[in-house]
Amino acid sequence: MSITAPTAAPATLQRPELRTAIPGPASLAIQARREQVIPRGVGCALPIYVDHADGAWITDVDGNRLLDLGSGIGVTTLGHTQPAVVQAAKDQLDKLSHTLFTVTPYENYVRLAERLAEHTPGNHQKKTFFVNSGAEAVENAVKIARAYTGRRVVAALDHAFHGRTSLTMAMNHRVAPYGTNFGPFAPDVQRVPNSYPLRDGLTGAQAAARTIEYLEQRIGASDLAAIIAEPIQGEGGFVVPAEGYLPALQEWATANGVVFIADEIQSGLGRTGTWFASEIFGLVPDLVLTAKGIADGLPLAGVTGRAEIMDGAHPGGLGGTFGGNPVSIAAAHAVFDLLETGQPFAEAARIEAALKRGLEELANDQAVIGDIRGHGAMVAFELLDPATGDPLNGLASEIAAKAAESGVLLLTAGSYGNVIRFLPSLTVTNEQLEFALGVIREALASRDAN
Ligand code: PLZ
């Protein structure tokens, strides 16, 4: 079994095929209807309506073939409509689509918990339960940590993103815009400084000492149930912490009876060239959260952690109607089968090398590219004013808009909106990436010309 190149698209297709301007007339017509029936609060990065997708390609309703370097924000890591995943989901649909695991359970849920126990960091005994979305996994991890410790407060890091529910909104660094007009916010959430080498210039040990000082002074360990960290921050702009930062926080948490939660929702399951980004940093978290890539496009999220912590919640305290849906779980098993071949990790390493090589070349003559960072197929660059080092707000979305016109779909990120991030499917080829880098080069050059 292997992850396959695009199915419907010819294997040789290395660049987008555009039949209309982007967005095309059929997309624009749907967009006009959308405005009548979908609330404006549901944002729209690109009004390009998708008809079908395969591998790294999206075909829109105008017949344009677009190179998707965002994978629905890091979800279709093994490619859109990955054949093994599609087959597993179809087979499962014919057998059983729902009973509710807490009413009448099924084996594939138990088996996926076994597989998460095997592949998440650390050899301790682990338990898992499944929910529907990343935010729901975060919410439940906090519930479990509070029940286990008997403490109230949860600490999140600067530049973090954990979701859009009432509790997780309060945990995000960007309360504006994610929380604007939506308060009051959940109490007992505190934010503490992270490690952001480009901005703080601190070593991992120094940054950890600063974080711990905040934890001790602003909260106090005896009230602190949990610290939550994305090993590589996603929406915050792929901020990679300095070496030693995360293990130092975990060590402090363990010594102080605080649960350490790794939010691997964006960084986990092969995305960074390892099963979990925690491994890159030598981190063995108490709880690990998964979602996004776990089922390559079907909705599923997991909370996995030390058995004694997970059992801190009382019987009946955890659940939800759709959590651990059998079809999503079947898709996840296909994802695990593919990850277990090791091939996706090799692809992630190849993509990291190709992207970093190309971006470093680009940075040689584009001084606004101020930082290139990330691991595997989770790589980003930050746009900075070369004279002052200040974030160049707005340029990232300008580049993304120009790239879309050329058929390349890019995502922006960063608390300052000055980061372009790459979250391609692992089926993307080096040639396709080179094409995308060329498009970015042109977008930057046209800015110079203005
Ligand atoms: N934790 C690390 O990246 C979701 C957000 C898209 P849900 N990131 C994409 C948007 O605009 O809302 C995310 C994440 C990390 C938690 C979440 C939340 O996951 O599945 O979107 O709830």
PDB file of C-alpha atoms and ligand atoms in Angstrom, residues 72-73 132-138 161-165 168 172 178 230 232-235 263-267 289 291-292 300-301 421, ligand 1:
ATOM      1  CA  GLY A  72      -8.292  22.558   3.818  1.00  0.00           C
ATOM      2  CA  ILE A  73      -5.970  23.845   6.571  1.00  0.00           C
ATOM      3  CA  ASN A 132     -15.886  15.609  16.194  1.00  0.00           C
ATOM      4  CA  SER A 133     -13.618  18.618  15.962  1.00  0.00           C
ATOM      5  CA  GLY A 134     -10.369  20.084  17.184  1.00  0.00           C
ATOM      6  CA  ALA A 135     -12.067  22.574  19.473  1.00  0.00           C
ATOM      7  CA  GLU A 136     -14.112  19.808  21.039  1.00  0.00           C
ATOM      8  CA  ALA A 137     -10.921  17.847  21.707  1.00  0.00           C
ATOM      9  CA  VAL A 138      -9.406  20.902  23.413  1.00  0.00           C
ATOM     10  CA  PHE A 161      -5.013  29.015  18.393  1.00  0.00           C
ATOM     11  CA  HIS A 162      -7.275  26.366  19.894  1.00  0.00           C
ATOM     12  CA  GLY A 163     -10.712  26.862  18.344  1.00  0.00           C
ATOM     13  CA  ARG A 164     -13.944  28.827  18.174  1.00  0.00           C
ATOM     14  CA  THR A 165     -16.111  27.428  20.976  1.00  0.00           C
ATOM     15  CA  THR A 168     -11.375  27.778  23.213  1.00  0.00           C
ATOM     16  CA  ASN A 172      -6.706  31.970  21.571  1.00  0.00           C
ATOM     17  CA  TYR A 178     -11.993  35.372  16.867  1.00  0.00           C
ATOM     18  CA  GLU A 230       0.911  23.499  19.945  1.00  0.00           C
ATOM     19  CA  ILE A 232       4.509  24.056  16.217  1.00  0.00           C
ATOM     20  CA  GLN A 233       1.940  26.836  16.337  1.00  0.00           C
ATOM     21  CA  GLY A 234      -0.458  26.697  13.409  1.00  0.00           C
ATOM     22  CA  GLU A 235      -2.616  29.781  12.956  1.00  0.00           C
ATOM     23  CA  ASP A 263      -2.387  20.355  20.711  1.00  0.00           C
ATOM     24  CA  GLU A 264      -1.211  18.359  17.673  1.00  0.00           C
ATOM     25  CA  ILE A 265      -4.387  19.144  15.766  1.00  0.00           C
ATOM     26  CA  GLN A 266      -2.501  20.912  12.953  1.00  0.00           C
ATOM     27  CA  SER A 267       0.997  19.440  13.436  1.00  0.00           C
ATOM     28  CA  LEU A 289      -4.921  16.097  20.780  1.00  0.00           C
ATOM     29  CA  ALA A 291      -8.054  16.125  14.547  1.00  0.00           C
ATOM     30  CA  LYS A 292      -7.616  17.514  10.991  1.00  0.00           C
ATOM     31  CA  LEU A 300     -12.846  13.100  13.696  1.00  0.00           C
ATOM     32  CA  ALA A 301     -10.781  14.240  16.669  1.00  0.00           C
ATOM     33  CA  ARG A 421       2.242  28.896   5.169  1.00  0.00           C
TER      34      ARG A 421
HETATM   35  N1  PLZ B   1      -6.078  23.609  17.462  1.00  0.00           N
HETATM   36  C1  PLZ B   1      -3.823  23.867  16.563  1.00  0.00           C
HETATM   37  O1  PLZ B   1      -5.115  24.551  14.148  1.00  0.00           O
HETATM   38  C2  PLZ B   1      -7.970  24.639  13.785  1.00  0.00           C
HETATM   39  C3  PLZ B   1      -8.960  26.963  12.059  1.00  0.00           C
HETATM   40  C4  PLZ B   1      -9.858  27.395  10.952  1.00  0.00           C
HETATM   41  P1  PLZ B   1     -11.439  22.742  14.725  1.00  0.00           P
HETATM   42  N2  PLZ B   1      -7.243  25.433  12.845  1.00  0.00           N
HETATM   43  C5  PLZ B   1      -7.970  25.916  11.694  1.00  0.00           C
HETATM   44  C6  PLZ B   1     -10.781  28.477  11.421  1.00  0.00           C
HETATM   45  O2  PLZ B   1     -10.749  29.554  10.828  1.00  0.00           O
HETATM   46  O3  PLZ B   1     -11.505  28.251  12.403  1.00  0.00           O
HETATM   47  C7  PLZ B   1      -7.304  24.256  15.072  1.00  0.00           C
HETATM   48  C8  PLZ B   1      -5.897  24.240  15.194  1.00  0.00           C
HETATM   49  C9  PLZ B   1      -5.321  23.901  16.421  1.00  0.00           C
HETATM   50  C10 PLZ B   1      -7.416  23.594  17.378  1.00  0.00           C
HETATM   51  C11 PLZ B   1      -8.062  23.916  16.187  1.00  0.00           C
HETATM   52  C12 PLZ B   1      -9.563  23.865  16.138  1.00  0.00           C
HETATM   53  O4  PLZ B   1      -9.965  22.782  15.370  1.00  0.00           O
HETATM   54  O5  PLZ B   1     -11.529  21.357  14.147  1.00  0.00           O
HETATM   55  O6  PLZ B   1     -11.506  23.832  13.714  1.00  0.00           O
HETATM   56  O7  PLZ B   1     -12.399  22.945  15.848  1.00  0.00           O
END
